[in-house]
PDB file of N, CA, C and O in Angstrom:
ATOM      1  N   GLY A   1       0.811  -1.177   0.000  1.00 69.00           N
ATOM      2  CA  GLY A   1       0.000   0.000   0.000  1.00 69.00           C
ATOM      3  C   GLY A   1       0.855   1.242   0.000  1.00 69.00           C
ATOM      4  O   GLY A   1       2.074   1.189  -0.030  1.00 69.00           O
ATOM      5  N   TYR A   2       0.180   2.368  -0.009  1.00 73.00           N
ATOM      6  CA  TYR A   2       0.869   3.636   0.017  1.00 73.00           C
ATOM      7  C   TYR A   2      -0.035   4.682   0.652  1.00 73.00           C
ATOM      8  O   TYR A   2      -1.241   4.485   0.767  1.00 73.00           O
ATOM      9  N   CYS A   3       0.552   5.785   1.057  1.00 81.00           N
ATOM     10  CA  CYS A   3      -0.202   6.889   1.642  1.00 81.00           C
ATOM     11  C   CYS A   3       0.160   8.187   0.944  1.00 81.00           C
ATOM     12  O   CYS A   3       1.316   8.416   0.601  1.00 81.00           O
ATOM     13  N   HIS A   4      -0.852   9.019   0.713  1.00 80.00           N
ATOM     14  CA  HIS A   4      -0.682  10.325   0.101  1.00 80.00           C
ATOM     15  C   HIS A   4      -1.061  11.368   1.141  1.00 80.00           C
ATOM     16  O   HIS A   4      -2.031  11.184   1.882  1.00 80.00           O
ATOM     17  N   ALA A   5      -0.329  12.449   1.202  1.00 88.00           N
ATOM     18  CA  ALA A   5      -0.537  13.474   2.240  1.00 88.00           C
ATOM     19  C   ALA A   5      -1.973  13.988   2.280  1.00 88.00           C
ATOM     20  O   ALA A   5      -2.544  14.148   3.359  1.00 88.00           O
ATOM     21  N   SER A   6      -2.601  14.226   1.132  1.00 88.00           N
ATOM     22  CA  SER A   6      -3.957  14.786   1.132  1.00 88.00           C
ATOM     23  C   SER A   6      -5.045  13.778   0.774  1.00 88.00           C
ATOM     24  O   SER A   6      -6.208  14.004   1.065  1.00 88.00           O
ATOM     25  N   LYS A   7      -4.674  12.662   0.150  1.00 82.00           N
ATOM     26  CA  LYS A   7      -5.674  11.685  -0.288  1.00 82.00           C
ATOM     27  C   LYS A   7      -5.799  10.488   0.637  1.00 82.00           C
ATOM     28  O   LYS A   7      -6.648   9.636   0.446  1.00 82.00           O
ATOM     29  N   GLY A   8      -4.915  10.371   1.633  1.00 87.00           N
ATOM     30  CA  GLY A   8      -4.980   9.264   2.579  1.00 87.00           C
ATOM     31  C   GLY A   8      -4.269   8.026   2.073  1.00 87.00           C
ATOM     32  O   GLY A   8      -3.517   8.067   1.115  1.00 87.00           O
ATOM     33  N   CYS A   9      -4.551   6.905   2.734  1.00 88.00           N
ATOM     34  CA  CYS A   9      -3.865   5.643   2.428  1.00 88.00           C
ATOM     35  C   CYS A   9      -4.726   4.740   1.553  1.00 88.00           C
ATOM     36  O   CYS A   9      -5.951   4.780   1.626  1.00 88.00           O
ATOM     37  N   LYS A  10      -4.064   3.934   0.745  1.00 83.00           N
ATOM     38  CA  LYS A  10      -4.754   3.035  -0.178  1.00 83.00           C
ATOM     39  C   LYS A  10      -3.906   1.775  -0.353  1.00 83.00           C
ATOM     40  O   LYS A  10      -2.681   1.829  -0.351  1.00 83.00           O
ATOM     41  N   THR A  11      -4.569   0.645  -0.523  1.00 83.00           N
ATOM     42  CA  THR A  11      -3.892  -0.610  -0.821  1.00 83.00           C
ATOM     43  C   THR A  11      -3.628  -0.661  -2.317  1.00 83.00           C
ATOM     44  O   THR A  11      -4.535  -0.461  -3.126  1.00 83.00           O
ATOM     45  N   ALA A  12      -2.379  -0.945  -2.692  1.00 81.00           N
ATOM     46  CA  ALA A  12      -2.025  -0.999  -4.103  1.00 81.00           C
ATOM     47  C   ALA A  12      -2.507  -2.292  -4.756  1.00 81.00           C
ATOM     48  O   ALA A  12      -2.933  -2.293  -5.906  1.00 81.00           O
ATOM     49  N   ILE A  13      -2.439  -3.421  -4.010  1.00 84.00           N
ATOM     50  CA  ILE A  13      -2.907  -4.714  -4.515  1.00 84.00           C
ATOM     51  C   ILE A  13      -3.142  -5.642  -3.326  1.00 84.00           C
ATOM     52  O   ILE A  13      -2.430  -5.567  -2.326  1.00 84.00           O
ATOM     53  N   ASP A  14      -4.147  -6.483  -3.422  1.00 81.00           N
ATOM     54  CA  ASP A  14      -4.448  -7.485  -2.403  1.00 81.00           C
ATOM     55  C   ASP A  14      -4.107  -8.871  -2.927  1.00 81.00           C
ATOM     56  O   ASP A  14      -4.040  -9.094  -4.131  1.00 81.00           O
ATOM     57  N   GLY A  15      -3.909  -9.812  -2.007  1.00 78.00           N
ATOM     58  CA  GLY A  15      -3.809 -11.215  -2.385  1.00 78.00           C
ATOM     59  C   GLY A  15      -2.430 -11.746  -2.696  1.00 78.00           C
ATOM     60  O   GLY A  15      -2.301 -12.860  -3.177  1.00 78.00           O
ATOM     61  N   LEU A  16      -1.377 -10.963  -2.461  1.00 79.00           N
ATOM     62  CA  LEU A  16      -0.033 -11.490  -2.673  1.00 79.00           C
ATOM     63  C   LEU A  16       0.388 -12.244  -1.425  1.00 79.00           C
ATOM     64  O   LEU A  16       0.537 -11.670  -0.360  1.00 79.00           O
ATOM     65  N   LEU A  17       0.580 -13.552  -1.554  1.00 77.00           N
ATOM     66  CA  LEU A  17       0.943 -14.380  -0.414  1.00 77.00           C
ATOM     67  C   LEU A  17       2.440 -14.649  -0.404  1.00 77.00           C
ATOM     68  O   LEU A  17       3.000 -15.081  -1.405  1.00 77.00           O
ATOM     69  N   GLY A  18       3.073 -14.382   0.716  1.00 78.00           N
ATOM     70  CA  GLY A  18       4.491 -14.704   0.876  1.00 78.00           C
ATOM     71  C   GLY A  18       5.401 -13.913  -0.031  1.00 78.00           C
ATOM     72  O   GLY A  18       6.420 -14.431  -0.484  1.00 78.00           O
ATOM     73  N   ALA A  19       5.034 -12.644  -0.313  1.00 79.00           N
ATOM     74  CA  ALA A  19       5.886 -11.807  -1.166  1.00 79.00           C
ATOM     75  C   ALA A  19       7.245 -11.650  -0.496  1.00 79.00           C
ATOM     76  O   ALA A  19       7.357 -11.076   0.574  1.00 79.00           O
ATOM     77  N   SER A  20       8.285 -12.197  -1.129  1.00 78.00           N
ATOM     78  CA  SER A  20       9.596 -12.223  -0.481  1.00 78.00           C
ATOM     79  C   SER A  20      10.691 -11.538  -1.288  1.00 78.00           C
ATOM     80  O   SER A  20      11.777 -11.329  -0.775  1.00 78.00           O
ATOM     81  N   ALA A  21      10.422 -11.198  -2.523  1.00 83.00           N
ATOM     82  CA  ALA A  21      11.416 -10.521  -3.352  1.00 83.00           C
ATOM     83  C   ALA A  21      10.696  -9.649  -4.369  1.00 83.00           C
ATOM     84  O   ALA A  21       9.747 -10.095  -5.006  1.00 83.00           O
ATOM     85  N   ILE A  22      11.126  -8.406  -4.496  1.00 89.00           N
ATOM     86  CA  ILE A  22      10.485  -7.482  -5.424  1.00 89.00           C
ATOM     87  C   ILE A  22      11.570  -6.790  -6.246  1.00 89.00           C
ATOM     88  O   ILE A  22      12.579  -6.344  -5.704  1.00 89.00           O
ATOM     89  N   THR A  23      11.355  -6.715  -7.564  1.00 91.00           N
ATOM     90  CA  THR A  23      12.253  -5.970  -8.428  1.00 91.00           C
ATOM     91  C   THR A  23      11.441  -5.311  -9.536  1.00 91.00           C
ATOM     92  O   THR A  23      10.291  -5.685  -9.780  1.00 91.00           O
ATOM     93  N   MET A  24      12.027  -4.303 -10.185  1.00 93.00           N
ATOM     94  CA  MET A  24      11.345  -3.578 -11.256  1.00 93.00           C
ATOM     95  C   MET A  24      12.243  -3.541 -12.483  1.00 93.00           C
ATOM     96  O   MET A  24      13.452  -3.350 -12.371  1.00 93.00           O
ATOM     97  N   ASP A  25      11.631  -3.728 -13.680  1.00 95.00           N
ATOM     98  CA  ASP A  25      12.420  -3.661 -14.902  1.00 95.00           C
ATOM     99  C   ASP A  25      12.433  -2.231 -15.448  1.00 95.00           C
ATOM    100  O   ASP A  25      11.844  -1.323 -14.864  1.00 95.00           O
ATOM    101  N   LYS A  26      13.108  -2.035 -16.583  1.00 95.00           N
ATOM    102  CA  LYS A  26      13.258  -0.703 -17.182  1.00 95.00           C
ATOM    103  C   LYS A  26      11.930  -0.077 -17.581  1.00 95.00           C
ATOM    104  O   LYS A  26      11.789   1.135 -17.598  1.00 95.00           O
ATOM    105  N   GLU A  27      10.952  -0.916 -17.914  1.00 93.00           N
ATOM    106  CA  GLU A  27       9.639  -0.425 -18.342  1.00 93.00           C
ATOM    107  C   GLU A  27       8.712  -0.139 -17.164  1.00 93.00           C
ATOM    108  O   GLU A  27       7.595   0.326 -17.351  1.00 93.00           O
ATOM    109  N   GLY A  28       9.153  -0.454 -15.959  1.00 91.00           N
ATOM    110  CA  GLY A  28       8.344  -0.189 -14.773  1.00 91.00           C
ATOM    111  C   GLY A  28       7.494  -1.349 -14.297  1.00 91.00           C
ATOM    112  O   GLY A  28       6.731  -1.196 -13.351  1.00 91.00           O
ATOM    113  N   LYS A  29       7.605  -2.517 -14.936  1.00 94.00           N
ATOM    114  CA  LYS A  29       6.876  -3.689 -14.459  1.00 94.00           C
ATOM    115  C   LYS A  29       7.523  -4.188 -13.179  1.00 94.00           C
ATOM    116  O   LYS A  29       8.744  -4.214 -13.061  1.00 94.00           O
ATOM    117  N   LEU A  30       6.696  -4.585 -12.228  1.00 93.00           N
ATOM    118  CA  LEU A  30       7.176  -5.139 -10.971  1.00 93.00           C
ATOM    119  C   LEU A  30       7.100  -6.656 -11.022  1.00 93.00           C
ATOM    120  O   LEU A  30       6.132  -7.219 -11.543  1.00 93.00           O
ATOM    121  N   TYR A  31       8.115  -7.310 -10.474  1.00 95.00           N
ATOM    122  CA  TYR A  31       8.167  -8.761 -10.386  1.00 95.00           C
ATOM    123  C   TYR A  31       8.256  -9.117  -8.912  1.00 95.00           C
ATOM    124  O   TYR A  31       9.187  -8.693  -8.231  1.00 95.00           O
ATOM    125  N   VAL A  32       7.258  -9.861  -8.425  1.00 92.00           N
ATOM    126  CA  VAL A  32       7.175 -10.182  -7.007  1.00 92.00           C
ATOM    127  C   VAL A  32       7.247 -11.694  -6.842  1.00 92.00           C
ATOM    128  O   VAL A  32       6.363 -12.417  -7.300  1.00 92.00           O
ATOM    129  N   GLY A  33       8.300 -12.149  -6.181  1.00 89.00           N
ATOM    130  CA  GLY A  33       8.467 -13.572  -5.921  1.00 89.00           C
ATOM    131  C   GLY A  33       7.707 -13.985  -4.676  1.00 89.00           C
ATOM    132  O   GLY A  33       7.656 -13.259  -3.692  1.00 89.00           O
ATOM    133  N   SER A  34       7.093 -15.154  -4.712  1.00 86.00           N
ATOM    134  CA  SER A  34       6.348 -15.691  -3.580  1.00 86.00           C
ATOM    135  C   SER A  34       7.083 -16.883  -2.988  1.00 86.00           C
ATOM    136  O   SER A  34       7.345 -17.869  -3.687  1.00 86.00           O
ATOM    137  N   SER A  35       7.398 -16.792  -1.707  1.00 82.00           N
ATOM    138  CA  SER A  35       8.055 -17.913  -1.032  1.00 82.00           C
ATOM    139  C   SER A  35       7.071 -19.041  -0.731  1.00 82.00           C
ATOM    140  O   SER A  35       7.481 -20.151  -0.432  1.00 82.00           O
ATOM    141  N   ILE A  36       5.787 -18.780  -0.833  1.00 83.00           N
ATOM    142  CA  ILE A  36       4.767 -19.804  -0.570  1.00 83.00           C
ATOM    143  C   ILE A  36       4.457 -20.609  -1.835  1.00 83.00           C
ATOM    144  O   ILE A  36       4.499 -21.835  -1.826  1.00 83.00           O
ATOM    145  N   SER A  37       4.148 -19.923  -2.921  1.00 82.00           N
ATOM    146  CA  SER A  37       3.748 -20.625  -4.149  1.00 82.00           C
ATOM    147  C   SER A  37       4.932 -20.987  -5.040  1.00 82.00           C
ATOM    148  O   SER A  37       4.818 -21.851  -5.902  1.00 82.00           O
ATOM    149  N   GLY A  38       6.058 -20.291  -4.873  1.00 83.00           N
ATOM    150  CA  GLY A  38       7.195 -20.514  -5.760  1.00 83.00           C
ATOM    151  C   GLY A  38       7.027 -19.839  -7.105  1.00 83.00           C
ATOM    152  O   GLY A  38       7.790 -20.088  -8.033  1.00 83.00           O
ATOM    153  N   ASP A  39       6.040 -18.957  -7.233  1.00 89.00           N
ATOM    154  CA  ASP A  39       5.764 -18.254  -8.480  1.00 89.00           C
ATOM    155  C   ASP A  39       6.304 -16.831  -8.419  1.00 89.00           C
ATOM    156  O   ASP A  39       6.628 -16.313  -7.353  1.00 89.00           O
ATOM    157  N   VAL A  40       6.366 -16.195  -9.592  1.00 92.00           N
ATOM    158  CA  VAL A  40       6.683 -14.776  -9.689  1.00 92.00           C
ATOM    159  C   VAL A  40       5.480 -14.092 -10.337  1.00 92.00           C
ATOM    160  O   VAL A  40       5.068 -14.467 -11.445  1.00 92.00           O
ATOM    161  N   GLN A  41       4.888 -13.140  -9.626  1.00 91.00           N
ATOM    162  CA  GLN A  41       3.770 -12.378 -10.167  1.00 91.00           C
ATOM    163  C   GLN A  41       4.321 -11.141 -10.867  1.00 91.00           C
ATOM    164  O   GLN A  41       5.206 -10.465 -10.345  1.00 91.00           O
ATOM    165  N   VAL A  42       3.778 -10.846 -12.052  1.00 95.00           N
ATOM    166  CA  VAL A  42       4.163  -9.667 -12.816  1.00 95.00           C
ATOM    167  C   VAL A  42       3.058  -8.640 -12.641  1.00 95.00           C
ATOM    168  O   VAL A  42       1.883  -8.924 -12.913  1.00 95.00           O
ATOM    169  N   LEU A  43       3.428  -7.448 -12.158  1.00 94.00           N
ATOM    170  CA  LEU A  43       2.453  -6.402 -11.848  1.00 94.00           C
ATOM    171  C   LEU A  43       2.739  -5.152 -12.660  1.00 94.00           C
ATOM    172  O   LEU A  43       3.899  -4.830 -12.934  1.00 94.00           O
ATOM    173  N   GLU A  44       1.669  -4.437 -13.031  1.00 95.00           N
ATOM    174  CA  GLU A  44       1.818  -3.160 -13.719  1.00 95.00           C
ATOM    175  C   GLU A  44       1.089  -2.081 -12.930  1.00 95.00           C
ATOM    176  O   GLU A  44      -0.037  -2.283 -12.466  1.00 95.00           O
ATOM    177  N   ARG A  45       1.758  -0.934 -12.805  1.00 92.00           N
ATOM    178  CA  ARG A  45       1.190   0.213 -12.094  1.00 92.00           C
ATOM    179  C   ARG A  45       0.134   0.890 -12.960  1.00 92.00           C
ATOM    180  O   ARG A  45       0.327   1.081 -14.160  1.00 92.00           O
ATOM    181  N   GLN A  46      -0.990   1.227 -12.342  1.00 91.00           N
ATOM    182  CA  GLN A  46      -2.083   1.894 -13.019  1.00 91.00           C
ATOM    183  C   GLN A  46      -2.042   3.401 -12.737  1.00 91.00           C
ATOM    184  O   GLN A  46      -1.314   3.865 -11.863  1.00 91.00           O
ATOM    185  N   SER A  47      -2.838   4.161 -13.463  1.00 90.00           N
ATOM    186  CA  SER A  47      -2.830   5.622 -13.317  1.00 90.00           C
ATOM    187  C   SER A  47      -3.262   6.078 -11.927  1.00 90.00           C
ATOM    188  O   SER A  47      -2.879   7.161 -11.482  1.00 90.00           O
ATOM    189  N   ASP A  48      -4.036   5.241 -11.202  1.00 85.00           N
ATOM    190  CA  ASP A  48      -4.464   5.607  -9.840  1.00 85.00           C
ATOM    191  C   ASP A  48      -3.515   5.045  -8.773  1.00 85.00           C
ATOM    192  O   ASP A  48      -3.832   5.012  -7.597  1.00 85.00           O
ATOM    193  N   ASN A  49      -2.324   4.598  -9.208  1.00 82.00           N
ATOM    194  CA  ASN A  49      -1.277   4.053  -8.339  1.00 82.00           C
ATOM    195  C   ASN A  49      -1.593   2.688  -7.738  1.00 82.00           C
ATOM    196  O   ASN A  49      -0.894   2.235  -6.846  1.00 82.00           O
ATOM    197  N   THR A  50      -2.620   2.016  -8.234  1.00 87.00           N
ATOM    198  CA  THR A  50      -2.850   0.632  -7.838  1.00 87.00           C
ATOM    199  C   THR A  50      -2.003  -0.254  -8.751  1.00 87.00           C
ATOM    200  O   THR A  50      -1.427   0.215  -9.731  1.00 87.00           O
ATOM    201  N   LEU A  51      -1.936  -1.532  -8.415  1.00 90.00           N
ATOM    202  CA  LEU A  51      -1.190  -2.492  -9.214  1.00 90.00           C
ATOM    203  C   LEU A  51      -2.137  -3.560  -9.743  1.00 90.00           C
ATOM    204  O   LEU A  51      -3.045  -3.987  -9.034  1.00 90.00           O
ATOM    205  N   VAL A  52      -1.919  -3.991 -10.969  1.00 93.00           N
ATOM    206  CA  VAL A  52      -2.713  -5.051 -11.585  1.00 93.00           C
ATOM    207  C   VAL A  52      -1.769  -6.178 -11.978  1.00 93.00           C
ATOM    208  O   VAL A  52      -0.720  -5.949 -12.590  1.00 93.00           O
ATOM    209  N   MET A  53      -2.143  -7.413 -11.612  1.00 93.00           N
ATOM    210  CA  MET A  53      -1.345  -8.575 -11.992  1.00 93.00           C
ATOM    211  C   MET A  53      -1.599  -8.884 -13.466  1.00 93.00           C
ATOM    212  O   MET A  53      -2.741  -9.073 -13.876  1.00 93.00           O
ATOM    213  N   THR A  54      -0.532  -8.902 -14.267  1.00 95.00           N
ATOM    214  CA  THR A  54      -0.680  -9.144 -15.697  1.00 95.00           C
ATOM    215  C   THR A  54      -0.204 -10.528 -16.120  1.00 95.00           C
ATOM    216  O   THR A  54      -0.523 -10.988 -17.209  1.00 95.00           O
ATOM    217  N   ASP A  55       0.574 -11.187 -15.247  1.00 95.00           N
ATOM    218  CA  ASP A  55       1.084 -12.511 -15.596  1.00 95.00           C
ATOM    219  C   ASP A  55       1.580 -13.199 -14.327  1.00 95.00           C
ATOM    220  O   ASP A  55       1.859 -12.541 -13.327  1.00 95.00           O
ATOM    221  N   VAL A  56       1.669 -14.515 -14.379  1.00 92.00           N
ATOM    222  CA  VAL A  56       2.262 -15.313 -13.310  1.00 92.00           C
ATOM    223  C   VAL A  56       3.237 -16.281 -13.952  1.00 92.00           C
ATOM    224  O   VAL A  56       2.883 -17.018 -14.871  1.00 92.00           O
ATOM    225  N   VAL A  57       4.474 -16.253 -13.487  1.00 91.00           N
ATOM    226  CA  VAL A  57       5.504 -17.164 -13.982  1.00 91.00           C
ATOM    227  C   VAL A  57       5.615 -18.304 -12.969  1.00 91.00           C
ATOM    228  O   VAL A  57       5.969 -18.090 -11.811  1.00 91.00           O
ATOM    229  N   LYS A  58       5.255 -19.503 -13.402  1.00 89.00           N
ATOM    230  CA  LYS A  58       5.278 -20.676 -12.527  1.00 89.00           C
ATOM    231  C   LYS A  58       6.691 -21.235 -12.440  1.00 89.00           C
ATOM    232  O   LYS A  58       7.263 -21.645 -13.444  1.00 89.00           O
ATOM    233  N   LEU A  59       7.261 -21.225 -11.241  1.00 82.00           N
ATOM    234  CA  LEU A  59       8.614 -21.743 -11.047  1.00 82.00           C
ATOM    235  C   LEU A  59       8.616 -23.029 -10.232  1.00 82.00           C
ATOM    236  O   LEU A  59       9.579 -23.774 -10.261  1.00 82.00           O
ATOM    237  N   GLY A  60       7.572 -23.262  -9.437  1.00 67.00           N
ATOM    238  CA  GLY A  60       7.505 -24.445  -8.597  1.00 67.00           C
ATOM    239  C   GLY A  60       8.076 -24.189  -7.229  1.00 67.00           C
ATOM    240  O   GLY A  60       8.626 -23.133  -6.939  1.00 67.00           O
ATOM    241  N   GLN A  61       7.945 -25.168  -6.357  1.00 62.00           N
ATOM    242  CA  GLN A  61       8.390 -25.064  -4.966  1.00 62.00           C
ATOM    243  C   GLN A  61       9.520 -26.027  -4.679  1.00 62.00           C
ATOM    244  O   GLN A  61       9.612 -27.096  -5.284  1.00 62.00           O
ATOM    245  N   CYS A  62      10.327 -25.648  -3.729  1.00 60.00           N
ATOM    246  CA  CYS A  62      11.350 -26.548  -3.223  1.00 60.00           C
ATOM    247  C   CYS A  62      10.669 -27.518  -2.276  1.00 60.00           C
ATOM    248  O   CYS A  62       9.956 -27.118  -1.359  1.00 60.00           O
ATOM    249  N   THR A  63      10.851 -28.808  -2.471  1.00 61.00           N
ATOM    250  CA  THR A  63      10.165 -29.789  -1.643  1.00 61.00           C
ATOM    251  C   THR A  63      11.040 -30.380  -0.552  1.00 61.00           C
ATOM    252  O   THR A  63      10.572 -31.097   0.311  1.00 61.00           O
ATOM    253  N   SER A  64      12.341 -30.088  -0.607  1.00 58.00           N
ATOM    254  CA  SER A  64      13.226 -30.607   0.438  1.00 58.00           C
ATOM    255  C   SER A  64      14.410 -29.672   0.625  1.00 58.00           C
ATOM    256  O   SER A  64      14.776 -28.926  -0.286  1.00 58.00           O
ATOM    257  N   LEU A  65      14.971 -29.718   1.789  1.00 56.00           N
ATOM    258  CA  LEU A  65      16.153 -28.923   2.077  1.00 56.00           C
ATOM    259  C   LEU A  65      17.396 -29.746   1.817  1.00 56.00           C
ATOM    260  O   LEU A  65      17.436 -30.944   2.068  1.00 56.00           O
ATOM    261  N   LEU A  66      18.412 -29.100   1.318  1.00 55.00           N
ATOM    262  CA  LEU A  66      19.665 -29.822   1.038  1.00 55.00           C
ATOM    263  C   LEU A  66      20.462 -30.006   2.296  1.00 55.00           C
ATOM    264  O   LEU A  66      20.513 -29.274   3.179  1.00 55.00           O
TER     265      LEU A  66
END
């Protein structure tokens, strides 16, 4: 989420479980890794500063520790 001095606080996106790594590419797309699902969600910023999920990259989960 985020907060604006005159507009108050707003949630940018709901439903991201176990978000453990976030990065942004040159075009401004956000990539959020999930430690729970093992997936990477691709998010795009909207004009109202919310985020919309545009893709999910399935990577799988680690099933055992080395």
